[in-house]
Amino acid sequence: MKHIIFWSISYILLLGTIDSLAQSQYSNSFVEDEVSNRMSNQYMPVMGVWVWGEKELRPDGFKELIDQTSKHSPYNLLIPFLRFPDKEVVDDAVYNQVKLAAYYAVKQNIQLVPDLDVRSARRAFQKKYPDELQEMLRLKEVNFSESDSVETLIPSLDLNDHYSGGDITHHIPLSGSLLRVYAYNRSDEGIDPATLRDITADCNLVFATKDSVKVKIPVSRSSAKSRTHACVMVSFTHLYPDIFAPHLMEFQGEIIEQYRDVPVAGICKDEWGFPPYYPRFYKLGTYDFWYSKHRAQAYAEKNRGRDLLADCLLMALGEKGKEAERQMAVNHFMEMARLRNIALEEDFYYTVKDVFGPEAAVTVHSTWWPYPDRCEYKKNGLDWWAAKRDWAQTDEVVPFAVRTALCKKWGSSIWYNMYYKEDMATQVWSSALAGGRINYLPFYSLFSNDLMRAESRIRLLNYISQTPLDCPVAVIFGHACTMNWAGPHYDDVGMELIDSLWHKGYPADLIPTSEIENGSLRVDSTGTIWYGKQSYAAVVLYHPEFEKKSTADFFSMAEKGNTALFRIGDWTRNFDGQQVLGNKLLPESMIVAGNIQETFSKVLNVLEQQNISSQTPATGIIDNQFFKLRDFNHASCSPPTTGFCRLIDGTVIHIAGTNQVSGDTIRSDFKIKDFNVSVDAIGVAAVRLDENGNLNALAAGGLKQLKTGDFEIKLDQRTDLALWINGEGQWQGVVQGENEVVIPEELMQITRNWIRLKAPVPPQKNKVQ
C-alpha cells in the first residue's frame, strides 16, 4: 500500500508538529491520548481539490480555508489548482504564496499537492521556446467548378478547457499558415492515386492570420486542370506546448525543481494530453490532426521516412487500392500519440520522485473526456492504463470498470474519482460499494453534516482495505482497433458487455491490449491471467483486429490455464494492415461468440461452474444528467447506494446510504465462504476472516453488534470503529467519535491498542468560502 509521508520529518520536529497518530501504530500497549480529525498518514488519504483564486494570493489569503480544513474536516491532502488569468506557476508571486501556504498547512497537519503542470506556464514556455508550440492541421476538401478559380476559407478553432476557463486566456490560435494543396479525382472508393498532384506552388495564399487562412486555386491554369477535387491543408499554431516539443520534458522539470524547497506532499498533473477536441468539432466539415514539425520528424523516423502531411491526406480521405496502407498509417499515428503522452507522464512522475522523494504523491487523474471514446483517443491515445500514478484516479463519470482496472494496474487498494456535482451523496455511497472514494471538488463541498458523517464512516474502510474490488472477468479490447477510424470497429471498447456483467452483479475490468504488450497483464505458471493482484476466471478478447504477435503469444500461454478464454470479432490484419490469419494464432480453446449477448451468457455459465457468487448488481446509471457536458451522450452502469461487495482478499463490505445521507442501519446475517457473520451497524460494515473463519479485520459505522464464530462484540452505544490484526500479529484498532472519544470497556477487553479519531463537524456555512 502506498503511504503518505510528510515532506520533512526534521522540519516537522522543528515545528513541534509530530504526527502522534503515525507513532501510535507501533505501540500495542496504550490508548493514544491525542485526538485528531485525520487518519494517520500510513493509510490511504482523504483528498479534496482547492481551486485558488485572487483571494488566496493576497497576504495570508490562504489561512482561513486551511484553518477550517484543519479544524473541521477529515482531509489529509488538499490539491491546489493554480490557474490564474494574469499569473503562472513559474511567477514569484505564485511560488512564494504556495510556499507560505504549504508551511502554514504543515503546521495545521494538512498536506498540499499543488498542480504544477506546464499548461499553467504556457506564456513562459512560449517565450522560451517560441518554435515549440502545438499546431492543429486542418484539411478541407473542395469541389472544382467550371470557373477559372476556386477560393476556400478555413477558420481556426477557439480551444478551451479547465486550464483556460473563466477569465484565463484560452488555448488561442496565434498564427495560421498554408502547408500544402493536393488536387485529385475521387470516387466512393477514395482518391484515385494516379491523379493525385501536389499543386501548392500553383495556388495563391490570399491571407493567413490567426483566425483563418484563405487560399485561391487557379483551376484552369494549373496542374489541377482535369481534376475534380482539391484538399487544402493549413496549420494553426496555438498557445499550448507541442506534445512532441524537444524541450517539453526539460521545461516541465524546471517548474518542479523550482518548488523543491516547498514542503509539499507531492505534485499533481490533471488530464494531460493534446488540446481539447470536442464531439461538435467533428461536424465542422474539416479533417483535423494534431501536428508540428517535431511530430512530422518523429513520424518519419518511425515509419521509414514517410511524409506525415501526405499520410494525413491518406488517413483522412483514403486512396483507392491503399486501404491497408491507410489502416497502417492510422495505427502508427495513434500509437505515437499514446506512447509520447505516456513518456511525458512517466517523466513527470519520476521527476516528482527525484525532487521530493520516493514517497511523494503524484495525483490526480489522466482521464479528460470521461468515457473511452474518440475524444479521448485524440486527446492522449487513450493512455489511462499507462499514465503513471501512485493510486488509481479518475474523474466525473468515467466507467466503473476503468476505475477498478486502474486499481489493479497501480497496486492501489482503493480508487479515487474526482467529483463535483449535486448528486455527491449518491456518488459517495455508490463509489464505496465499488471499492472507491470521492476526491471532492471543491474540497468544501464536503462541508455538510450528513455528507461529512458519511465520509467519516467510509474512511474507516481505509484502515482495513488491502486489496481492490474483486472483478472475476476482464474485457480486453483491441487498443489499435478501437482507435482506427479506417478499420471495422472504430470507437467501440466493449462497454455493452461490461455493463451487462456489472448489471448482473459480476464486476468486470476494462483493459486495453496494449497492457499485454507492455507486460502489465501476465500469465502465471498455471496459465491463469492476472492484472496486478487480480486473477480472472474469464477473459474476453474484444475485437483483436490489428493486434501484434505479442497478443497471440500471451493467449497461447493461457491456453490450458484456469482462465476461460473468449473472443468477439475476427483478427484478419496485423498492426501494419497486412493480411494475417490471426484467428488461427489464438488458442483453439478460446470460445468464439457471434455477438455480445452470446458471450455474456457463456461467461455467466463459467462463473456459475466455478461457484463464483455475484455481488450486488450495478442497477444505477451514471450519465450526463448532472454534468451537462456539451455533446456527451454516454451512460454506463453504477452500483446502487445500498448493497454488498467483495474485495480480492475476501473482505465483504456492506454499504447502506440510500435513505439517510449519513448512513442507514445495516442488520445483516450473511456468510463468508462457509462461516456465518451477523452485524448491526450504520452505513458501513466490512468483515474479513482468515482461512479458518477467525476474524481478521472489521470496519463499521455505528457498530452495535458483531458475531462470527466465537468472536462477538456487543456495545451499549453505537460506535464507529475499525479493528484489525497488525503486522506484529496483535489486535489494533481505531474508535471514532464526534465529541469526546471514549473507548468502551468491551473493546478494551479485546486490546488496549486503540487510536482515538474525531469525526469532524463542518464549519458554519456562512464561514465557508
mmCIF file of N, CA, C and O in Angstrom, residues 600-667:
data_model
loop_
_atom_site.group_PDB
_atom_site.id
_atom_site.type_symbol
_atom_site.label_atom_id
_atom_site.label_comp_id
_atom_site.label_asym_id
_atom_site.label_seq_id
_atom_site.Cartn_x
_atom_site.Cartn_y
_atom_site.Cartn_z
ATOM 1 N N PHE A 600 -21.930 -13.034 -23.219
ATOM 2 C CA PHE A 600 -22.400 -12.760 -21.857
ATOM 3 C C PHE A 600 -22.961 -14.027 -21.215
ATOM 4 O O PHE A 600 -22.607 -14.374 -20.072
ATOM 5 N N SER A 601 -23.793 -14.750 -21.927
ATOM 6 C CA SER A 601 -24.392 -15.970 -21.384
ATOM 7 C C SER A 601 -23.343 -17.032 -21.095
ATOM 8 O O SER A 601 -23.381 -17.698 -20.056
ATOM 9 N N LYS A 602 -22.368 -17.167 -21.987
ATOM 10 C CA LYS A 602 -21.342 -18.194 -21.795
ATOM 11 C C LYS A 602 -20.398 -17.829 -20.650
ATOM 12 O O LYS A 602 -19.934 -18.712 -19.913
ATOM 13 N N VAL A 603 -20.115 -16.555 -20.485
ATOM 14 C CA VAL A 603 -19.281 -16.131 -19.353
ATOM 15 C C VAL A 603 -20.004 -16.411 -18.041
ATOM 16 O O VAL A 603 -19.390 -16.895 -17.070
ATOM 17 N N LEU A 604 -21.304 -16.135 -17.986
ATOM 18 C CA LEU A 604 -22.073 -16.425 -16.773
ATOM 19 C C LEU A 604 -22.024 -17.910 -16.434
ATOM 20 O O LEU A 604 -21.929 -18.295 -15.257
ATOM 21 N N ASN A 605 -22.082 -18.752 -17.452
ATOM 22 C CA ASN A 605 -22.009 -20.195 -17.211
ATOM 23 C C ASN A 605 -20.671 -20.577 -16.566
ATOM 24 O O ASN A 605 -20.623 -21.403 -15.652
ATOM 25 N N VAL A 606 -19.602 -19.971 -17.044
ATOM 26 C CA VAL A 606 -18.285 -20.250 -16.463
ATOM 27 C C VAL A 606 -18.236 -19.829 -15.002
ATOM 28 O O VAL A 606 -17.738 -20.564 -14.135
ATOM 29 N N LEU A 607 -18.754 -18.650 -14.703
ATOM 30 C CA LEU A 607 -18.736 -18.154 -13.322
ATOM 31 C C LEU A 607 -19.559 -19.049 -12.401
ATOM 32 O O LEU A 607 -19.160 -19.319 -11.258
ATOM 33 N N GLU A 608 -20.691 -19.516 -12.905
ATOM 34 C CA GLU A 608 -21.520 -20.413 -12.099
ATOM 35 C C GLU A 608 -20.832 -21.759 -11.891
ATOM 36 O O GLU A 608 -20.872 -22.329 -10.787
ATOM 37 N N GLN A 609 -20.182 -22.260 -12.929
ATOM 38 C CA GLN A 609 -19.477 -23.531 -12.806
ATOM 39 C C GLN A 609 -18.326 -23.448 -11.808
ATOM 40 O O GLN A 609 -18.000 -24.421 -11.128
ATOM 41 N N GLN A 610 -17.721 -22.275 -11.683
ATOM 42 C CA GLN A 610 -16.611 -22.096 -10.745
ATOM 43 C C GLN A 610 -17.098 -21.628 -9.375
ATOM 44 O O GLN A 610 -16.282 -21.286 -8.518
ATOM 45 N N ASN A 611 -18.415 -21.606 -9.181
ATOM 46 C CA ASN A 611 -19.018 -21.231 -7.894
ATOM 47 C C ASN A 611 -18.592 -19.840 -7.433
ATOM 48 O O ASN A 611 -18.368 -19.590 -6.248
ATOM 49 N N ILE A 612 -18.498 -18.934 -8.401
ATOM 50 C CA ILE A 612 -18.182 -17.535 -8.074
ATOM 51 C C ILE A 612 -19.496 -16.800 -7.865
ATOM 52 O O ILE A 612 -20.288 -16.641 -8.802
ATOM 53 N N SER A 613 -19.726 -16.401 -6.659
ATOM 54 C CA SER A 613 -21.003 -15.761 -6.330
ATOM 55 C C SER A 613 -21.026 -14.321 -6.820
ATOM 56 O O SER A 613 -19.994 -13.647 -6.899
ATOM 57 N N SER A 614 -22.211 -13.858 -7.120
ATOM 58 C CA SER A 614 -22.374 -12.483 -7.584
ATOM 59 C C SER A 614 -22.325 -11.508 -6.415
ATOM 60 O O SER A 614 -22.438 -11.893 -5.242
ATOM 61 N N GLN A 615 -22.117 -10.252 -6.732
ATOM 62 C CA GLN A 615 -22.183 -9.163 -5.775
ATOM 63 C C GLN A 615 -23.443 -8.347 -6.088
ATOM 64 O O GLN A 615 -24.198 -8.689 -6.990
ATOM 65 N N THR A 616 -23.675 -7.292 -5.352
ATOM 66 C CA THR A 616 -24.885 -6.502 -5.609
ATOM 67 C C THR A 616 -24.865 -5.967 -7.031
ATOM 68 O O THR A 616 -23.891 -5.326 -7.446
ATOM 69 N N PRO A 617 -25.905 -6.211 -7.816
ATOM 70 C CA PRO A 617 -25.941 -5.737 -9.209
ATOM 71 C C PRO A 617 -25.822 -4.223 -9.305
ATOM 72 O O PRO A 617 -26.355 -3.479 -8.475
ATOM 73 N N ALA A 618 -25.121 -3.765 -10.341
ATOM 74 C CA ALA A 618 -24.973 -2.330 -10.592
ATOM 75 C C ALA A 618 -26.189 -1.844 -11.365
ATOM 76 O O ALA A 618 -26.191 -1.772 -12.595
ATOM 77 N N THR A 619 -27.231 -1.510 -10.636
ATOM 78 C CA THR A 619 -28.503 -1.121 -11.242
ATOM 79 C C THR A 619 -28.622 0.377 -11.464
ATOM 80 O O THR A 619 -29.608 0.846 -12.029
ATOM 81 N N GLY A 620 -27.624 1.144 -11.006
ATOM 82 C CA GLY A 620 -27.662 2.583 -11.210
ATOM 83 C C GLY A 620 -27.089 2.963 -12.565
ATOM 84 O O GLY A 620 -26.552 2.134 -13.306
ATOM 85 N N ILE A 621 -27.221 4.229 -12.897
ATOM 86 C CA ILE A 621 -26.723 4.758 -14.167
ATOM 87 C C ILE A 621 -25.936 6.038 -13.892
ATOM 88 O O ILE A 621 -26.381 6.914 -13.144
ATOM 89 N N ILE A 622 -24.750 6.142 -14.482
ATOM 90 C CA ILE A 622 -24.046 7.421 -14.496
ATOM 91 C C ILE A 622 -24.057 7.937 -15.934
ATOM 92 O O ILE A 622 -23.696 7.237 -16.874
ATOM 93 N N ASP A 623 -24.523 9.152 -16.081
ATOM 94 C CA ASP A 623 -24.658 9.724 -17.416
ATOM 95 C C ASP A 623 -24.487 11.231 -17.332
ATOM 96 O O ASP A 623 -23.834 11.748 -16.422
ATOM 97 N N ASN A 624 -25.118 11.931 -18.233
ATOM 98 C CA ASN A 624 -24.933 13.379 -18.336
ATOM 99 C C ASN A 624 -26.008 14.163 -17.597
ATOM 100 O O ASN A 624 -26.121 15.378 -17.768
ATOM 101 N N GLN A 625 -26.796 13.484 -16.770
ATOM 102 C CA GLN A 625 -27.904 14.153 -16.094
ATOM 103 C C GLN A 625 -27.437 15.323 -15.249
ATOM 104 O O GLN A 625 -28.047 16.390 -15.234
ATOM 105 N N PHE A 626 -26.341 15.125 -14.532
ATOM 106 C CA PHE A 626 -25.858 16.165 -13.634
ATOM 107 C C PHE A 626 -24.708 16.972 -14.239
ATOM 108 O O PHE A 626 -24.546 18.150 -13.939
ATOM 109 N N PHE A 627 -23.920 16.348 -15.094
ATOM 110 C CA PHE A 627 -22.753 17.053 -15.590
ATOM 111 C C PHE A 627 -23.080 18.046 -16.702
ATOM 112 O O PHE A 627 -22.418 19.063 -16.849
ATOM 113 N N LYS A 628 -24.067 17.740 -17.503
ATOM 114 C CA LYS A 628 -24.461 18.636 -18.582
ATOM 115 C C LYS A 628 -23.277 18.964 -19.500
ATOM 116 O O LYS A 628 -23.125 20.083 -19.979
ATOM 117 N N LEU A 629 -22.425 17.966 -19.726
ATOM 118 C CA LEU A 629 -21.317 18.170 -20.641
ATOM 119 C C LEU A 629 -21.856 18.288 -22.062
ATOM 120 O O LEU A 629 -22.605 17.433 -22.529
ATOM 121 N N ARG A 630 -21.478 19.325 -22.724
ATOM 122 C CA ARG A 630 -21.948 19.513 -24.089
ATOM 123 C C ARG A 630 -21.484 18.365 -24.974
ATOM 124 O O ARG A 630 -20.311 17.973 -24.939
ATOM 125 N N ASP A 631 -22.392 17.816 -25.723
ATOM 126 C CA ASP A 631 -22.125 16.725 -26.677
ATOM 127 C C ASP A 631 -21.914 15.366 -26.024
ATOM 128 O O ASP A 631 -21.657 14.383 -26.727
ATOM 129 N N PHE A 632 -21.967 15.280 -24.693
ATOM 130 C CA PHE A 632 -21.707 13.991 -24.041
ATOM 131 C C PHE A 632 -23.005 13.187 -24.013
ATOM 132 O O PHE A 632 -24.019 13.621 -23.468
ATOM 133 N N ASN A 633 -22.982 11.993 -24.599
ATOM 134 C CA ASN A 633 -24.208 11.203 -24.700
ATOM 135 C C ASN A 633 -24.023 9.756 -24.245
ATOM 136 O O ASN A 633 -24.758 8.867 -24.658
ATOM 137 N N HIS A 634 -23.049 9.514 -23.392
ATOM 138 C CA HIS A 634 -22.782 8.164 -22.919
ATOM 139 C C HIS A 634 -23.457 7.918 -21.571
ATOM 140 O O HIS A 634 -23.713 8.838 -20.802
ATOM 141 N N ALA A 635 -23.691 6.649 -21.293
ATOM 142 C CA ALA A 635 -24.173 6.217 -19.981
ATOM 143 C C ALA A 635 -23.554 4.861 -19.684
ATOM 144 O O ALA A 635 -23.286 4.073 -20.598
ATOM 145 N N SER A 636 -23.324 4.595 -18.417
ATOM 146 C CA SER A 636 -22.816 3.284 -18.023
ATOM 147 C C SER A 636 -23.357 2.921 -16.652
ATOM 148 O O SER A 636 -23.901 3.767 -15.931
ATOM 149 N N CYS A 637 -23.212 1.663 -16.297
ATOM 150 C CA CYS A 637 -23.788 1.156 -15.047
ATOM 151 C C CYS A 637 -22.977 1.618 -13.848
ATOM 152 O O CYS A 637 -21.755 1.756 -13.916
ATOM 153 N N SER A 638 -23.693 1.830 -12.746
ATOM 154 C CA SER A 638 -23.031 2.151 -11.484
ATOM 155 C C SER A 638 -23.728 1.399 -10.361
ATOM 156 O O SER A 638 -24.922 1.106 -10.431
ATOM 157 N N PRO A 639 -22.996 1.076 -9.289
ATOM 158 C CA PRO A 639 -23.607 0.383 -8.159
ATOM 159 C C PRO A 639 -24.655 1.266 -7.479
ATOM 160 O O PRO A 639 -24.581 2.498 -7.534
ATOM 161 N N PRO A 640 -25.605 0.653 -6.807
ATOM 162 C CA PRO A 640 -26.575 1.437 -6.035
ATOM 163 C C PRO A 640 -25.925 1.964 -4.756
ATOM 164 O O PRO A 640 -24.710 1.840 -4.569
ATOM 165 N N THR A 641 -26.711 2.557 -3.899
ATOM 166 C CA THR A 641 -26.189 3.123 -2.656
ATOM 167 C C THR A 641 -26.392 2.189 -1.466
ATOM 168 O O THR A 641 -26.042 2.546 -0.338
ATOM 169 N N THR A 642 -26.948 1.028 -1.716
ATOM 170 C CA THR A 642 -27.085 0.003 -0.677
ATOM 171 C C THR A 642 -26.790 -1.353 -1.294
ATOM 172 O O THR A 642 -27.282 -1.664 -2.382
ATOM 173 N N GLY A 643 -25.970 -2.138 -0.620
ATOM 174 C CA GLY A 643 -25.653 -3.472 -1.119
ATOM 175 C C GLY A 643 -24.361 -3.972 -0.504
ATOM 176 O O GLY A 643 -23.895 -3.469 0.515
ATOM 177 N N PHE A 644 -23.793 -4.997 -1.131
ATOM 178 C CA PHE A 644 -22.538 -5.556 -0.628
ATOM 179 C C PHE A 644 -21.594 -5.832 -1.786
ATOM 180 O O PHE A 644 -22.017 -6.041 -2.927
ATOM 181 N N CYS A 645 -20.305 -5.825 -1.479
ATOM 182 C CA CYS A 645 -19.285 -6.152 -2.473
ATOM 183 C C CYS A 645 -18.217 -7.007 -1.819
ATOM 184 O O CYS A 645 -18.216 -7.204 -0.599
ATOM 185 N N ARG A 646 -17.295 -7.493 -2.625
ATOM 186 C CA ARG A 646 -16.246 -8.387 -2.140
ATOM 187 C C ARG A 646 -14.906 -7.920 -2.692
ATOM 188 O O ARG A 646 -14.772 -7.647 -3.892
ATOM 189 N N LEU A 647 -13.932 -7.804 -1.829
ATOM 190 C CA LEU A 647 -12.589 -7.454 -2.261
ATOM 191 C C LEU A 647 -11.804 -8.715 -2.630
ATOM 192 O O LEU A 647 -12.222 -9.836 -2.315
ATOM 193 N N ILE A 648 -10.680 -8.541 -3.274
ATOM 194 C CA ILE A 648 -9.904 -9.685 -3.738
ATOM 195 C C ILE A 648 -9.490 -10.589 -2.586
ATOM 196 O O ILE A 648 -9.476 -11.821 -2.715
ATOM 197 N N ASP A 649 -9.165 -9.992 -1.433
ATOM 198 C CA ASP A 649 -8.708 -10.803 -0.293
ATOM 199 C C ASP A 649 -9.854 -11.416 0.497
ATOM 200 O O ASP A 649 -9.635 -12.011 1.562
ATOM 201 N N GLY A 650 -11.084 -11.314 0.002
ATOM 202 C CA GLY A 650 -12.231 -11.934 0.644
ATOM 203 C C GLY A 650 -12.998 -11.022 1.586
ATOM 204 O O GLY A 650 -14.049 -11.421 2.109
ATOM 205 N N THR A 651 -12.511 -9.811 1.824
ATOM 206 C CA THR A 651 -13.249 -8.866 2.659
ATOM 207 C C THR A 651 -14.623 -8.608 2.050
ATOM 208 O O THR A 651 -14.735 -8.315 0.856
ATOM 209 N N VAL A 652 -15.659 -8.715 2.876
ATOM 210 C CA VAL A 652 -17.020 -8.422 2.424
ATOM 211 C C VAL A 652 -17.439 -7.091 3.032
ATOM 212 O O VAL A 652 -17.346 -6.888 4.244
ATOM 213 N N ILE A 653 -17.888 -6.180 2.181
ATOM 214 C CA ILE A 653 -18.281 -4.838 2.612
ATOM 215 C C ILE A 653 -19.768 -4.643 2.354
ATOM 216 O O ILE A 653 -20.239 -4.810 1.225
ATOM 217 N N HIS A 654 -20.497 -4.296 3.407
ATOM 218 C CA HIS A 654 -21.899 -3.902 3.267
ATOM 219 C C HIS A 654 -21.983 -2.382 3.357
ATOM 220 O O HIS A 654 -21.381 -1.766 4.248
ATOM 221 N N ILE A 655 -22.730 -1.805 2.436
ATOM 222 C CA ILE A 655 -22.900 -0.348 2.359
ATOM 223 C C ILE A 655 -24.393 -0.036 2.410
ATOM 224 O O ILE A 655 -25.198 -0.730 1.775
ATOM 225 N N ALA A 656 -24.760 1.009 3.144
ATOM 226 C CA ALA A 656 -26.161 1.426 3.199
ATOM 227 C C ALA A 656 -26.226 2.940 3.338
ATOM 228 O O ALA A 656 -25.898 3.490 4.384
ATOM 229 N N GLY A 657 -26.618 3.619 2.255
ATOM 230 C CA GLY A 657 -26.733 5.070 2.290
ATOM 231 C C GLY A 657 -27.825 5.592 1.384
ATOM 232 O O GLY A 657 -27.696 6.679 0.809
ATOM 233 N N THR A 658 -28.922 4.843 1.278
ATOM 234 C CA THR A 658 -29.989 5.210 0.354
ATOM 235 C C THR A 658 -30.964 6.224 0.949
ATOM 236 O O THR A 658 -31.366 7.180 0.279
ATOM 237 N N ASN A 659 -31.358 6.016 2.187
ATOM 238 C CA ASN A 659 -32.391 6.858 2.796
ATOM 239 C C ASN A 659 -31.810 8.024 3.582
ATOM 240 O O ASN A 659 -32.353 9.130 3.554
ATOM 241 N N GLN A 660 -30.732 7.776 4.286
ATOM 242 C CA GLN A 660 -30.064 8.819 5.056
ATOM 243 C C GLN A 660 -28.674 9.041 4.475
ATOM 244 O O GLN A 660 -27.900 8.091 4.316
ATOM 245 N N VAL A 661 -28.351 10.295 4.164
ATOM 246 C CA VAL A 661 -27.042 10.592 3.599
ATOM 247 C C VAL A 661 -25.928 10.146 4.540
ATOM 248 O O VAL A 661 -24.878 9.668 4.110
ATOM 249 N N SER A 662 -26.160 10.257 5.836
ATOM 250 C CA SER A 662 -25.146 9.891 6.818
ATOM 251 C C SER A 662 -25.001 8.384 6.978
ATOM 252 O O SER A 662 -24.045 7.914 7.593
ATOM 253 N N GLY A 663 -25.938 7.606 6.417
ATOM 254 C CA GLY A 663 -25.877 6.155 6.503
ATOM 255 C C GLY A 663 -27.136 5.556 7.077
ATOM 256 O O GLY A 663 -27.736 6.109 8.018
ATOM 257 N N ASP A 664 -27.564 4.441 6.531
ATOM 258 C CA ASP A 664 -28.733 3.710 7.012
ATOM 259 C C ASP A 664 -28.299 2.550 7.899
ATOM 260 O O ASP A 664 -27.146 2.098 7.853
ATOM 261 N N THR A 665 -29.232 2.049 8.665
ATOM 262 C CA THR A 665 -28.953 0.912 9.533
ATOM 263 C C THR A 665 -28.744 -0.360 8.714
ATOM 264 O O THR A 665 -29.481 -0.641 7.773
ATOM 265 N N ILE A 666 -27.724 -1.100 9.093
ATOM 266 C CA ILE A 666 -27.435 -2.397 8.485
ATOM 267 C C ILE A 666 -27.654 -3.472 9.543
ATOM 268 O O ILE A 666 -26.973 -3.494 10.565
ATOM 269 N N ARG A 667 -28.597 -4.324 9.327
ATOM 270 C CA ARG A 667 -28.778 -5.515 10.169
ATOM 271 C C ARG A 667 -28.766 -6.703 9.224
ATOM 272 O O ARG A 667 -29.712 -6.942 8.483
#
